[in-house]
XYZ file of C-alpha atoms in Angstrom:
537
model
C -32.468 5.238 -12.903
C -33.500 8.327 -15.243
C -33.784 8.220 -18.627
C -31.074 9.217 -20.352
C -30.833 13.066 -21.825
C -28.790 14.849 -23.694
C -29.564 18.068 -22.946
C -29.466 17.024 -19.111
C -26.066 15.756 -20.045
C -25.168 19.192 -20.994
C -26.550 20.765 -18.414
C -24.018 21.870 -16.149
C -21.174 21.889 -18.027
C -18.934 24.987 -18.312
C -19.058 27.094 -21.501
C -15.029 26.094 -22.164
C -16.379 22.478 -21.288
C -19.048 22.488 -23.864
C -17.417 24.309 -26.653
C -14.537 21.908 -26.193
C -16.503 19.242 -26.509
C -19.053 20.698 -29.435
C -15.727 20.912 -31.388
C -14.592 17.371 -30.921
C -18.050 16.648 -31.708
C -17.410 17.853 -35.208
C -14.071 16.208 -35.547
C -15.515 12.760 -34.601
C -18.740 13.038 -36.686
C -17.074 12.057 -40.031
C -15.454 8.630 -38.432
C -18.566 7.438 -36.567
C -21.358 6.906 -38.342
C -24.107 6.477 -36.095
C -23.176 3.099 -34.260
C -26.094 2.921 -32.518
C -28.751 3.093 -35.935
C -31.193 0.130 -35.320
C -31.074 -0.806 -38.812
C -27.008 -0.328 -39.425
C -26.339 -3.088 -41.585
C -23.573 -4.078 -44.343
C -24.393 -4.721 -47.726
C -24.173 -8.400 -47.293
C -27.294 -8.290 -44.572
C -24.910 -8.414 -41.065
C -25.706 -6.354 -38.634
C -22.847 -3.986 -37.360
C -21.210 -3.482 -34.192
C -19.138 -0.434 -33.145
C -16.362 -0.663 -30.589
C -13.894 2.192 -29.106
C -10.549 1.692 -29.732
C -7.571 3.832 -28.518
C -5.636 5.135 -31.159
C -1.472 5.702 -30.073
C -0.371 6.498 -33.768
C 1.680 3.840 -33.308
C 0.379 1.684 -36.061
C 2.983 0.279 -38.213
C 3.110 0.432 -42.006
C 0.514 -1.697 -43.738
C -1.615 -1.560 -40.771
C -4.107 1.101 -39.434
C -5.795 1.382 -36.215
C -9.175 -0.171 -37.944
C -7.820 -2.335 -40.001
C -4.877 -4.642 -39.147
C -4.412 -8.217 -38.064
C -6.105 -8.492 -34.678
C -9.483 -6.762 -36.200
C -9.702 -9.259 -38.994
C -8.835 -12.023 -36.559
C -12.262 -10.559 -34.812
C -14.002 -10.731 -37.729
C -12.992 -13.900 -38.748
C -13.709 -15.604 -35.736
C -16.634 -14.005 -34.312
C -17.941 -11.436 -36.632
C -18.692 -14.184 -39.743
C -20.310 -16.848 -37.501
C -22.634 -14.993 -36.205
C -22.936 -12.165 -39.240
C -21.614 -9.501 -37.309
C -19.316 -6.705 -38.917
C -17.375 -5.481 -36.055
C -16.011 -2.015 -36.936
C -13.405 0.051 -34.747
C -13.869 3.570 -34.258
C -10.780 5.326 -33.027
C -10.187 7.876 -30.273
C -6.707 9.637 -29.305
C -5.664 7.937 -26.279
C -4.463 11.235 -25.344
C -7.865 12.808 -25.572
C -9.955 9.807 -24.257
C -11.749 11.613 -21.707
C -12.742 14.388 -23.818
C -13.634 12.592 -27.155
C -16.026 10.250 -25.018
C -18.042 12.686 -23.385
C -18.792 14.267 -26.961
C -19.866 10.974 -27.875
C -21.677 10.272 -25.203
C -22.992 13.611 -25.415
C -24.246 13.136 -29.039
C -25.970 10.174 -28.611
C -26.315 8.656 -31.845
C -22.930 9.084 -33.390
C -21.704 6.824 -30.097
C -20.444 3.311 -30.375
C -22.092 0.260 -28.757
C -18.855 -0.389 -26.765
C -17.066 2.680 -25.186
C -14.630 2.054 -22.216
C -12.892 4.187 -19.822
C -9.916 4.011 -17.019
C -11.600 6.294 -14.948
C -13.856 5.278 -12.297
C -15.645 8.735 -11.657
C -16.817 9.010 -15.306
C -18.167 5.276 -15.237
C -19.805 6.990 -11.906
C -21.310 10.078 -13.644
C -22.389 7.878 -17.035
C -24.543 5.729 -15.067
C -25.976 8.127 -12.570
C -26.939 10.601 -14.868
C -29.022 7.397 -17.161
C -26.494 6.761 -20.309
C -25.716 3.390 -19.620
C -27.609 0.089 -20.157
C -28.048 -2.115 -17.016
C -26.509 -5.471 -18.169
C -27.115 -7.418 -15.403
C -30.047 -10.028 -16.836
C -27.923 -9.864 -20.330
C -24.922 -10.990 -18.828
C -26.543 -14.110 -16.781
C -28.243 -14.800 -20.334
C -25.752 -14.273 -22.859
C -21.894 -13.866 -21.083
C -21.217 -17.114 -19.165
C -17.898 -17.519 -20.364
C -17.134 -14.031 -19.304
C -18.640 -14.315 -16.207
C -16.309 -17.097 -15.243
C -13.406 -15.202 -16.674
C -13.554 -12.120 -14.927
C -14.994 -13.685 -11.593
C -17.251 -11.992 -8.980
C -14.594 -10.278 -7.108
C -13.519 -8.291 -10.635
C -17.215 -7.941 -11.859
C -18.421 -5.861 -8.696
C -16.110 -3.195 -9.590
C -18.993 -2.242 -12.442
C -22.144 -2.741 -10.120
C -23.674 0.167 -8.873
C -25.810 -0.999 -6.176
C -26.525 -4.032 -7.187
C -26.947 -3.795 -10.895
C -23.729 -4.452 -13.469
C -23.668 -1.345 -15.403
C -19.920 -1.869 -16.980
C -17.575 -5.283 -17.523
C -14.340 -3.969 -15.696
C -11.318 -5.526 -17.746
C -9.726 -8.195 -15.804
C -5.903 -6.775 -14.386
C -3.335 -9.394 -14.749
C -1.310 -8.585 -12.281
C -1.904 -6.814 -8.895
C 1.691 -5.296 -8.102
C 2.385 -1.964 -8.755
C 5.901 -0.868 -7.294
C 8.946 -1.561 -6.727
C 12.507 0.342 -5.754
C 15.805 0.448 -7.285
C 19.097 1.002 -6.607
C 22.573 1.357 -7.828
C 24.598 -1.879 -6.124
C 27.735 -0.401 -8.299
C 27.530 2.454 -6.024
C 27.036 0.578 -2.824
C 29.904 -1.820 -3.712
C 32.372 1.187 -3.894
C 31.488 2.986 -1.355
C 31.453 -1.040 0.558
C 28.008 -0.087 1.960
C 25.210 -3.312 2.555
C 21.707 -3.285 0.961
C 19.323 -0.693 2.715
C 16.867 -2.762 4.626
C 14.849 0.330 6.401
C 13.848 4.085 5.329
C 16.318 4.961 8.284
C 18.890 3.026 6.378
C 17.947 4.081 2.923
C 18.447 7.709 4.493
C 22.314 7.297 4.949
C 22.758 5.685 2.185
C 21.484 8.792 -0.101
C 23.083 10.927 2.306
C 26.508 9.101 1.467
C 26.009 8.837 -2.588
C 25.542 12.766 -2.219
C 28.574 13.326 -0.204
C 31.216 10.663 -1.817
C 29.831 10.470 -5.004
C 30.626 6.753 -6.035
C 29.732 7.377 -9.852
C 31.554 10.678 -10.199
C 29.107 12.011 -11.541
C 29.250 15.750 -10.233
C 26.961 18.436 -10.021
C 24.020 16.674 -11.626
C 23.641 13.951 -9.002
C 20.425 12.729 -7.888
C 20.817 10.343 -4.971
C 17.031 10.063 -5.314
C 15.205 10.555 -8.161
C 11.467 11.620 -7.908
C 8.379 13.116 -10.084
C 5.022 13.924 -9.330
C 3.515 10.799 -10.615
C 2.582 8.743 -7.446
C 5.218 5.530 -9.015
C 7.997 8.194 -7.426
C 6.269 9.105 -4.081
C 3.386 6.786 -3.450
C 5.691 3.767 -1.691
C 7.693 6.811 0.479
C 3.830 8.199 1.794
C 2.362 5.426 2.196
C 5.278 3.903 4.640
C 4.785 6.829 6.809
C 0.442 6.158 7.383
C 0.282 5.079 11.037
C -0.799 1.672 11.737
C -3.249 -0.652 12.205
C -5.991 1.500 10.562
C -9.717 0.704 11.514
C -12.030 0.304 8.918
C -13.768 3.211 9.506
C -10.763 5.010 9.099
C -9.782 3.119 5.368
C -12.803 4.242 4.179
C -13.675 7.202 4.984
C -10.443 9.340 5.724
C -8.717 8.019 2.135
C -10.023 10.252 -0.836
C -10.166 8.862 -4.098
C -8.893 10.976 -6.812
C -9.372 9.030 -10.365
C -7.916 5.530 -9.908
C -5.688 5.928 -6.693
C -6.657 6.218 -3.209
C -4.866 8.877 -1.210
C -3.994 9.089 2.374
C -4.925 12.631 2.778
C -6.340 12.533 6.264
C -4.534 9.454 7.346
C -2.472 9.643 10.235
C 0.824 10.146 9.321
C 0.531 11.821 5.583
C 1.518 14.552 7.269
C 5.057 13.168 8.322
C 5.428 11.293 4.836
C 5.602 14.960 3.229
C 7.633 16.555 6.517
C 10.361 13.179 5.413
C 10.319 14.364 1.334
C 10.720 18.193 2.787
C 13.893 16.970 4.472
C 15.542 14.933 1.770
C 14.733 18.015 -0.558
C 16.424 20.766 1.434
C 19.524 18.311 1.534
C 19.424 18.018 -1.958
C 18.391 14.220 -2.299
C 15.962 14.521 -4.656
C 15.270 15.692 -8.055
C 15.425 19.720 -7.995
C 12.688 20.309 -10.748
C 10.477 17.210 -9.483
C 7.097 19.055 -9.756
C 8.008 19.783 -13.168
C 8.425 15.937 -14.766
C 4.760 15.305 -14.983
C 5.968 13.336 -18.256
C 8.541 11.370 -16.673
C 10.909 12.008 -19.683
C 13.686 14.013 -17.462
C 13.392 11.171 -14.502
C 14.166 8.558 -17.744
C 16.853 10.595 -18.945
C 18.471 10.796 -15.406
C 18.485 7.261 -14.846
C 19.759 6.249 -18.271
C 22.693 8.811 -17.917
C 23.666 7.151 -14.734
C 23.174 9.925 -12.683
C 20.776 8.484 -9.644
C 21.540 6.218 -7.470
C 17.777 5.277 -6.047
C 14.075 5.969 -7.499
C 10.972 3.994 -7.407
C 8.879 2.661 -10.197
C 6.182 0.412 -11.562
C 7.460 -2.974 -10.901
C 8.297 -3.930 -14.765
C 8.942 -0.682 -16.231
C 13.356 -0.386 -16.030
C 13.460 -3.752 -17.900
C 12.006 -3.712 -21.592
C 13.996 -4.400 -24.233
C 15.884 -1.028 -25.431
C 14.465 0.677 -22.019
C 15.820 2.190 -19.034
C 17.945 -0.572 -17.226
C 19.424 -1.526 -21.051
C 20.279 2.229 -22.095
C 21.962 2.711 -18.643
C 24.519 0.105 -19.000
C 25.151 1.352 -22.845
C 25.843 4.710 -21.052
C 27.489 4.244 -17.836
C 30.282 0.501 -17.671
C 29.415 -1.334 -14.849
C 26.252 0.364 -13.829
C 24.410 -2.137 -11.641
C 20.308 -1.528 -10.728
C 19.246 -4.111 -7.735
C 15.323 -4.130 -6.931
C 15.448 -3.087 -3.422
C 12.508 -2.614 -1.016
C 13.243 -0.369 1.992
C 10.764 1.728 2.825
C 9.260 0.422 6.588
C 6.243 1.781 8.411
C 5.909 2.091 12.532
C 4.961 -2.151 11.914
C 8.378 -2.815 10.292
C 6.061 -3.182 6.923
C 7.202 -2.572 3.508
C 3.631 -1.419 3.090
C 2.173 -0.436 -0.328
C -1.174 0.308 -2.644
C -1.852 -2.543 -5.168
C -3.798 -2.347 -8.069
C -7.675 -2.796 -8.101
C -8.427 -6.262 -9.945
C -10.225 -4.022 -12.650
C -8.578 -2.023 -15.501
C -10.828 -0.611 -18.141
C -14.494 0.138 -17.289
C -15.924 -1.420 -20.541
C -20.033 0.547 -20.865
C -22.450 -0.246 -23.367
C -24.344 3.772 -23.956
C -28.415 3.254 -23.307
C -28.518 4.565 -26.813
C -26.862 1.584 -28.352
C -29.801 -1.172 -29.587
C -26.813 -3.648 -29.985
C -26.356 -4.529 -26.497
C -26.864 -8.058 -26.926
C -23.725 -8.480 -29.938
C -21.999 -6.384 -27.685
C -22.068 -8.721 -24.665
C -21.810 -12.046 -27.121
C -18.657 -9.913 -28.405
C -16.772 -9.631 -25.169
C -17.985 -13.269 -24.369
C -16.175 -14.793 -27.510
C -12.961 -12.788 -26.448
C -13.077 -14.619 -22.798
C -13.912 -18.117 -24.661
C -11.336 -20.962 -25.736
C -7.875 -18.983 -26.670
C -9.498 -16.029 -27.981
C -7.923 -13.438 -25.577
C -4.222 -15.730 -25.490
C -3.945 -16.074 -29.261
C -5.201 -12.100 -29.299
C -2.119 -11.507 -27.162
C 0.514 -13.974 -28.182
C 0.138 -13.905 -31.838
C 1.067 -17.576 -33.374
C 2.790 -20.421 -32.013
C 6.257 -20.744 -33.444
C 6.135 -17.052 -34.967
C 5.464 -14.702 -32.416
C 6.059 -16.861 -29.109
C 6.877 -20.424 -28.048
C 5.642 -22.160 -25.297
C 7.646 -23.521 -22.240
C 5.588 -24.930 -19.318
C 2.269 -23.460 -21.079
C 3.515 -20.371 -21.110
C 4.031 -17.548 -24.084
C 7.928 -16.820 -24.661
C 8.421 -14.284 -26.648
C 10.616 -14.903 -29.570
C 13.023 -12.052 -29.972
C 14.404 -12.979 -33.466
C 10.700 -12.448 -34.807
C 10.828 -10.576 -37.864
C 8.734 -7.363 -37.202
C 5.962 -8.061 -39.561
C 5.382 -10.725 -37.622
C 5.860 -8.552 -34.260
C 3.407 -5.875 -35.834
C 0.736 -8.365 -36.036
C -0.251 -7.767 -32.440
C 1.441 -4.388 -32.065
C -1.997 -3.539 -30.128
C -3.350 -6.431 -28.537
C -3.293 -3.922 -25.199
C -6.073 -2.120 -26.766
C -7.748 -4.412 -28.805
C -8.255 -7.272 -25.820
C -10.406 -4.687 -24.094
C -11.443 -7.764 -20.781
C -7.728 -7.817 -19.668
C -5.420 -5.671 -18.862
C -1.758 -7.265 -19.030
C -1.498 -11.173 -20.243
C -3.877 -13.276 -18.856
C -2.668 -17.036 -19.255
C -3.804 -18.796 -16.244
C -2.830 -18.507 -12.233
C -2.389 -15.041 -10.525
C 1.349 -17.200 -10.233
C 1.259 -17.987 -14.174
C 0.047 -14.520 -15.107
C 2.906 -13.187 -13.121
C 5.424 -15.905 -14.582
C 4.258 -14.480 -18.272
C 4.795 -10.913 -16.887
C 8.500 -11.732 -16.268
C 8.857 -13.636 -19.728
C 8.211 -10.585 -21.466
C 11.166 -8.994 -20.931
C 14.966 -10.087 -22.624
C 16.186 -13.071 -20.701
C 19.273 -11.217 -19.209
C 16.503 -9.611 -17.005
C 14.351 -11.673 -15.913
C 15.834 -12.561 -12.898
C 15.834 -8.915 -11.496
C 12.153 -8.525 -13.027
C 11.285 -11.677 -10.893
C 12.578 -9.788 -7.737
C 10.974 -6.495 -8.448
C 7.209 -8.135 -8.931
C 7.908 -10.336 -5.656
C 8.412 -6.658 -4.670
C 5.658 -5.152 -5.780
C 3.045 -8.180 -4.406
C 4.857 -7.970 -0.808
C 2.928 -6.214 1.889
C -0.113 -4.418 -0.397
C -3.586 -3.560 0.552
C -6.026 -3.600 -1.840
C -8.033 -0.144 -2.770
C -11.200 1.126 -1.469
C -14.337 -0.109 -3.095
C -18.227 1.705 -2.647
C -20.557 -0.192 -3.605
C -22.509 3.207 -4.205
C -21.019 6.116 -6.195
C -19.343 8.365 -3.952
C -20.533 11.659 -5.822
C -18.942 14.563 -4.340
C -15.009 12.710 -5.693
C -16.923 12.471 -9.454
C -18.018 16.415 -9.203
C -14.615 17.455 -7.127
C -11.947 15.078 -8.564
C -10.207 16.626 -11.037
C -10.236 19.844 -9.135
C -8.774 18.475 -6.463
C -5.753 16.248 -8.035
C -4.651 19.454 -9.160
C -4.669 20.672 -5.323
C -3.641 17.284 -4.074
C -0.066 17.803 -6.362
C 0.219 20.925 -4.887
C -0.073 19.913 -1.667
C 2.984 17.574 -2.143
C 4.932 20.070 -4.063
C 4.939 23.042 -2.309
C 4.825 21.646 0.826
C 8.245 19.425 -0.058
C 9.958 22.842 -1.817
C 9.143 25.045 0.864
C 12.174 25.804 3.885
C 11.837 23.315 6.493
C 10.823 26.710 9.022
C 7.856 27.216 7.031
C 6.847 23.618 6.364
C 4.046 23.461 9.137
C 2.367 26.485 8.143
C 2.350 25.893 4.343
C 0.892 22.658 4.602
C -1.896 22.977 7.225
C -3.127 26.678 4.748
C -2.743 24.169 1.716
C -4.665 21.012 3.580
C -7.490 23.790 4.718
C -7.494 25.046 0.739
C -7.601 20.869 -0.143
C -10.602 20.323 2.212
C -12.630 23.553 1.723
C -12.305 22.785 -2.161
C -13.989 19.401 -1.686
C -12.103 17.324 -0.220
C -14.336 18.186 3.327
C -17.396 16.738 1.135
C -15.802 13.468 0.118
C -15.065 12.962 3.375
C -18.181 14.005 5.076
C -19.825 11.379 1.944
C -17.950 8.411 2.262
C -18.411 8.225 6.275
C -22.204 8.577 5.706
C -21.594 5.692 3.358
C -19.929 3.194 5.682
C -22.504 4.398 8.466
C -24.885 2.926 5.848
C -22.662 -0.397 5.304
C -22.526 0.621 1.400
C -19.048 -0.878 1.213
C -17.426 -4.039 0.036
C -14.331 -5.454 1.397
């Protein structure tokens, strides 16, 4: 491995690229105080660590994003022990991406923790030198986070061998599940659809009869382009049984998801999403909800009568499945899973056991209070009290597990307003079990739902492969990625809008645009790859 450079760093980047980042560089300078000075010390002689922290704006009054209960809770309980001033330093969440490659970029004004969702910029950070290799400090000094995370979660941050990130642990492996409106069925006296034959009908009738009177702005089925709308649809179209060779090197992965690009049968996934367009089925202006906030307001005005969705999302407390009933009497939504494949699967993706990619920069010389930080956070109840709050306040406990107690007062409430971003080693509530981190899952949400949110996650962990995992860097999706996200979203797009006559044509010129762009070189990549065996399963 190099050493790291920042002028290599910059080397190569476009001139929007670098002035983009030369003016964040500006805007963060004030707020980050070089984290990674050797001698940074307080004036009461303890040494100071820096950590990332996403900043929502969502802090509540009294509280800031640096300074509110959980960071004095770290400080309290780790920092004075071992006379350590942790200190936060806070990037837009919207602007991640950008604000850490100025960082990273300036070298000394970085902090000792940074962390990132994205797998092709932990890629490109370690590749190019700017991370430290924290394999011999883990064995020495992170035992207790060893054991939490587990070998299966920890080789998502190895790079041939050597750990150069601690992936956050996810709590829960599901991602989607369907939804539809039983009022509807029940007037129109139609059963549950069990197939993607049957679910057909079924939106073919809601468009036709109408069972919520809703008029011209039905949507029997209500899509975006975020993959929660589509991904469950493609996906139960991909031919199978799939060899390995063909998992691995005819998927492309594009940021965190794997797509079926060159799978058999992505082709007749999109040819199935042309159809129910051009009979009206689905959302009109789909390729335009890249926010979700139109899908929301469709569904909460009662006007669809099937969609798709991360497993948990319709059932928070003042959210989707709530403001629907205030708006529409009677409305029903049933967790439904229809969608078969050639095997009579309801196949789907499930999350990677990683979330964050947490990286300590070469540049940092507190590597070792960095990995003794996350290690205290997976010791004893650090991470549960971190998430929970306190016993009798913020949760009580039934069969070990955290209940939320919705009469809290919201000061109390605000106290862990961002445990999400603050317990940096999970992502979601980790309490136990896969079975008792799904259990707290479903005890999140009001008590009238739970039963339906119990359905929708034994949804969303029925019939899911896992992703795709290199044990190498697969370069050319870290240099061609973004580009081609953009080209894989117009793939679906257009190639759903267009008139069924000139389906064919418009998406074998937009697949030969897709592969020529990059997507040829990912392929031709990851088969050298598993011709090497540089794969995990």
């Amino acid at each position: 491995m190099k050493a790291y450079s920042g002028k290599k760093w910059m080397k190569g980047l476009t001139g929007t690229m670098l002035a983009v980042m030369l003016a964040g560089t500006t805007v963060l300078a004030g707020c980050s105080s070089s984290g990674s000075d050797a001698g940074a010390t307080t004036a009461d002689g303890k040494s100071v660590l820096k950590v990332e922290v996403f900043d929502r704006g969502n802090s509540p009054a009294g509280s800031t994003i640096t300074n509110n209960y959980l960071t004095k809770l770290v400080n309290e309980r780790f920092g004075a022990p071992n006379k350590i001033d942790v200190q936060y330093v806070p990037i837009p969440r919207s602007e991640e991406l950008q604000k850490l490659n100025v960082l990273m970029a300036s070298g000394g004004d970085v902090p000792d923790i940074v962390f990132t969702y994205d797998q092709g910029t932990f890629n490109r950070y370690a590749q190019q030198g700017g991370l430290t290799d924290l394999t011999d400090l883990l064995n020495q000094y992170g035992p207790n986070l060893k054991k939490f995370l587990g070998e299966d979660t920890l080789a998502y941050g190895q790079i041939e061998g050597k750990q150069y990130a601690i992936p956050g642990k996810r709590s829960v492996l599901g991602k989607y599940a369907s939804y539809i409106r039983q009022d509807w069925l029940d007037a129109l006296k139609m059963p549950m659809p069990q197939t993607t034959d049957e679910l057909y009908s079924t939106l073919k009738a809601f468009k036709e009869k109408d069972p919520g009177k809703v008029g011209s702005g039905l949507i029997p089925f209500a899509m975006t382009i975020e993959p929660a709308q589509y991904e469950p649809l493609i996906w139960s179209f991909i031919k199978q049984p799939l060899t390995d060779e063909q998992k691995y090197t005819m998927t492309q992965k594009l940021g965190s998801r794997d797509y079926p690009v060159l799978l058999p049968g992505f082709k007749d996934g999109l040819k199935f999403m042309n159809k129910l367009y051009n009979e009206g089925m689905i959302s009109r202006d789909f390729s335009l909800d890249k926010d979700k906030k139109q899908f929301g307001q469709d569904i909460q005005n009662g006007k669809v009568g099937f969609f798709t969705e991360d497993a948990g999302n319709p059932y928070y407390a003042n959210g989707t499945y709530e403001n629907l009933q205030k708006n529409v009497k009677g409305a029903v939504l049933t967790p439904t899973d229809v969608f078969t494949n050639n095997e009579g699967k309801h196949i789907k993706p499930q999350y990677a056991s990683n979330g964050l990619y947490i990286m300590i920069p070469k540049s940092s010389t507190k590597a070792v209070e960095a990995i003794k930080y996350l290690d205290w956070m997976a010791s004893g109840k650090n991470v549960f009290d971190m998430q929970n709050g306190v016993e009798g306040e913020n949760y009580t406990l039934k069969d070990g597990l955290p209940i939320i107690k919705e009469d809290a007062s919201a000061d109390v409430t605000n106290r862990i307003y961002n445990y999400g971003d603050m317990v940096i080693i999970a992502n979601g509530k980790i309490v136990g079990t896969e079975e008792q981190n799904n259990d707290a899952y479903i005890m999140q949400m009001p008590e009238k739902y739970q039963a339906d949110m119990r359905k929708s996650v034994e949804i969303s962990n029925s019939d899911t492969f896992p992703p795709i995992n290199f044990n190498k860097p697969i370069e050319s999706e870290a240099k061609y990625g973004s580009a081609l996200q953009d080209k894989f979203d117009q793939l679906v797009v257009k190639a759903t809008m267009v008139t069924p006559d000139q389906f064919d044509a418009t998406y074998d010129s937009l697949l030969k645009d897709y592969m020529s762009s990059g997507g040829q070189a990912i392929m031709d990549e990851r088969t050298k790859a598993f011709q090497e065996g540089a794969y995990t399963k």
